[in-house]
């Protein structure tokens, strides 16, 4: 990827962001951790690669991405948030990604972008993007967030080990998109709307307006190898917790885990 346009657009928009581009790297989240190990004061830094050789997903899963076809990047961002507010960064990032892609594909009515708790972006009901959020120093007031994002842009054949509900912008639209241009729009929105992080209730409200899970019957797992439970989504509370009513009518709040839609 040629990052000239990205650098000039960032400069034009007055965003202070260092861009580190690698042809190939193991995982941009790992590169971010290495950068922070050398200089813990690193902030406002983007790590971008065309080829991740060992991309990481949530629950220790792998994130496969065809070299040169997609977006795989990590942002290092310092934010003053309390421990209870850490999850807001997941909601903020996925909301901004959803908003960005809705803006780009606004004319294409067949592109239905929706959010799935806690931070997946679905396109026409299939997984388009995932976020892996890691925190360097959760105990200090100013926390260092390592925000890893993978977006399937032009890949159309997916690894057989993946569930067949994975998709890309190209698979759904038939159009080849420029990953760099998508990233530029995302960065502008991410830095331009960051005051949203100061009002968690409002942010969750906005996030919920892009999600349709409330009232749906789902299967929930707290961990990858956990026993799945069937429940109905009652709400996503203002602190980002998933409120589930189980088959015995008991209401419980969960702050992490994964849901799949029940058929
Ligand atoms: C998920 O499991 O849904 C999260 C996937 C996150 C993948 C991205 S790609 C860029 C960054 N580097 C990684 O190793 N993982 C994240």
JSON list of C-alpha atoms and ligand atoms in Angstrom, two decimals, residues 27-29 52 54-58 61 63 71-74 120 127 129-132 148-150, ligand 1:
[
{"chain": "A", "resi": 27, "resn": "UNK", "atom": "CA", "xyz": [0.41, -8.79, 13.88]},
{"chain": "A", "resi": 28, "resn": "UNK", "atom": "CA", "xyz": [-0.08, -5.03, 14.02]},
{"chain": "A", "resi": 29, "resn": "UNK", "atom": "CA", "xyz": [-1.18, -5.34, 17.66]},
{"chain": "A", "resi": 52, "resn": "UNK", "atom": "CA", "xyz": [-0.25, -9.98, 8.63]},
{"chain": "A", "resi": 54, "resn": "UNK", "atom": "CA", "xyz": [-0.07, -14.20, 12.40]},
{"chain": "A", "resi": 55, "resn": "UNK", "atom": "CA", "xyz": [-3.08, -11.94, 12.91]},
{"chain": "A", "resi": 56, "resn": "UNK", "atom": "CA", "xyz": [-4.82, -12.30, 16.25]},
{"chain": "A", "resi": 57, "resn": "UNK", "atom": "CA", "xyz": [-8.53, -12.30, 16.95]},
{"chain": "A", "resi": 58, "resn": "UNK", "atom": "CA", "xyz": [-10.60, -12.27, 20.11]},
{"chain": "A", "resi": 61, "resn": "UNK", "atom": "CA", "xyz": [-8.38, -17.00, 17.63]},
{"chain": "A", "resi": 63, "resn": "UNK", "atom": "CA", "xyz": [-7.42, -13.43, 12.12]},
{"chain": "A", "resi": 71, "resn": "UNK", "atom": "CA", "xyz": [-7.32, -3.45, 5.99]},
{"chain": "A", "resi": 72, "resn": "UNK", "atom": "CA", "xyz": [-5.30, -4.63, 8.98]},
{"chain": "A", "resi": 73, "resn": "UNK", "atom": "CA", "xyz": [-4.19, -1.85, 11.30]},
{"chain": "A", "resi": 74, "resn": "UNK", "atom": "CA", "xyz": [-3.71, -0.86, 14.92]},
{"chain": "A", "resi": 120, "resn": "UNK", "atom": "CA", "xyz": [-18.27, -6.73, 15.44]},
{"chain": "A", "resi": 127, "resn": "UNK", "atom": "CA", "xyz": [-19.00, -10.64, 9.68]},
{"chain": "A", "resi": 129, "resn": "UNK", "atom": "CA", "xyz": [-14.81, -6.59, 10.55]},
{"chain": "A", "resi": 130, "resn": "UNK", "atom": "CA", "xyz": [-13.42, -7.38, 13.98]},
{"chain": "A", "resi": 131, "resn": "UNK", "atom": "CA", "xyz": [-11.70, -5.34, 16.66]},
{"chain": "A", "resi": 132, "resn": "UNK", "atom": "CA", "xyz": [-9.11, -6.57, 19.14]},
{"chain": "A", "resi": 148, "resn": "UNK", "atom": "CA", "xyz": [-6.54, -3.46, 16.34]},
{"chain": "A", "resi": 149, "resn": "UNK", "atom": "CA", "xyz": [-8.98, -3.47, 13.43]},
{"chain": "A", "resi": 150, "resn": "UNK", "atom": "CA", "xyz": [-9.41, -5.91, 10.59]},
{"chain": "B", "resi": 1, "resn": "LIG", "atom": "C1", "xyz": [-12.01, -10.53, 16.16]},
{"chain": "B", "resi": 1, "resn": "LIG", "atom": "O1", "xyz": [-11.72, -11.66, 16.61]},
{"chain": "B", "resi": 1, "resn": "LIG", "atom": "O2", "xyz": [-13.12, -10.29, 15.67]},
{"chain": "B", "resi": 1, "resn": "LIG", "atom": "C2", "xyz": [-11.01, -9.41, 16.21]},
{"chain": "B", "resi": 1, "resn": "LIG", "atom": "C3", "xyz": [-10.11, -9.43, 15.03]},
{"chain": "B", "resi": 1, "resn": "LIG", "atom": "C4", "xyz": [-9.08, -8.31, 15.04]},
{"chain": "B", "resi": 1, "resn": "LIG", "atom": "C5", "xyz": [-8.12, -8.39, 13.89]},
{"chain": "B", "resi": 1, "resn": "LIG", "atom": "C6", "xyz": [-7.22, -7.21, 13.80]},
{"chain": "B", "resi": 1, "resn": "LIG", "atom": "S1", "xyz": [-6.33, -7.16, 12.28]},
{"chain": "B", "resi": 1, "resn": "LIG", "atom": "C7", "xyz": [-5.30, -5.89, 12.90]},
{"chain": "B", "resi": 1, "resn": "LIG", "atom": "C8", "xyz": [-5.02, -6.19, 14.36]},
{"chain": "B", "resi": 1, "resn": "LIG", "atom": "N1", "xyz": [-3.86, -7.05, 14.49]},
{"chain": "B", "resi": 1, "resn": "LIG", "atom": "C9", "xyz": [-4.16, -8.26, 14.93]},
{"chain": "B", "resi": 1, "resn": "LIG", "atom": "O3", "xyz": [-3.35, -9.19, 15.10]},
{"chain": "B", "resi": 1, "resn": "LIG", "atom": "N2", "xyz": [-5.49, -8.33, 15.17]},
{"chain": "B", "resi": 1, "resn": "LIG", "atom": "C10", "xyz": [-6.16, -7.08, 14.89]}
]
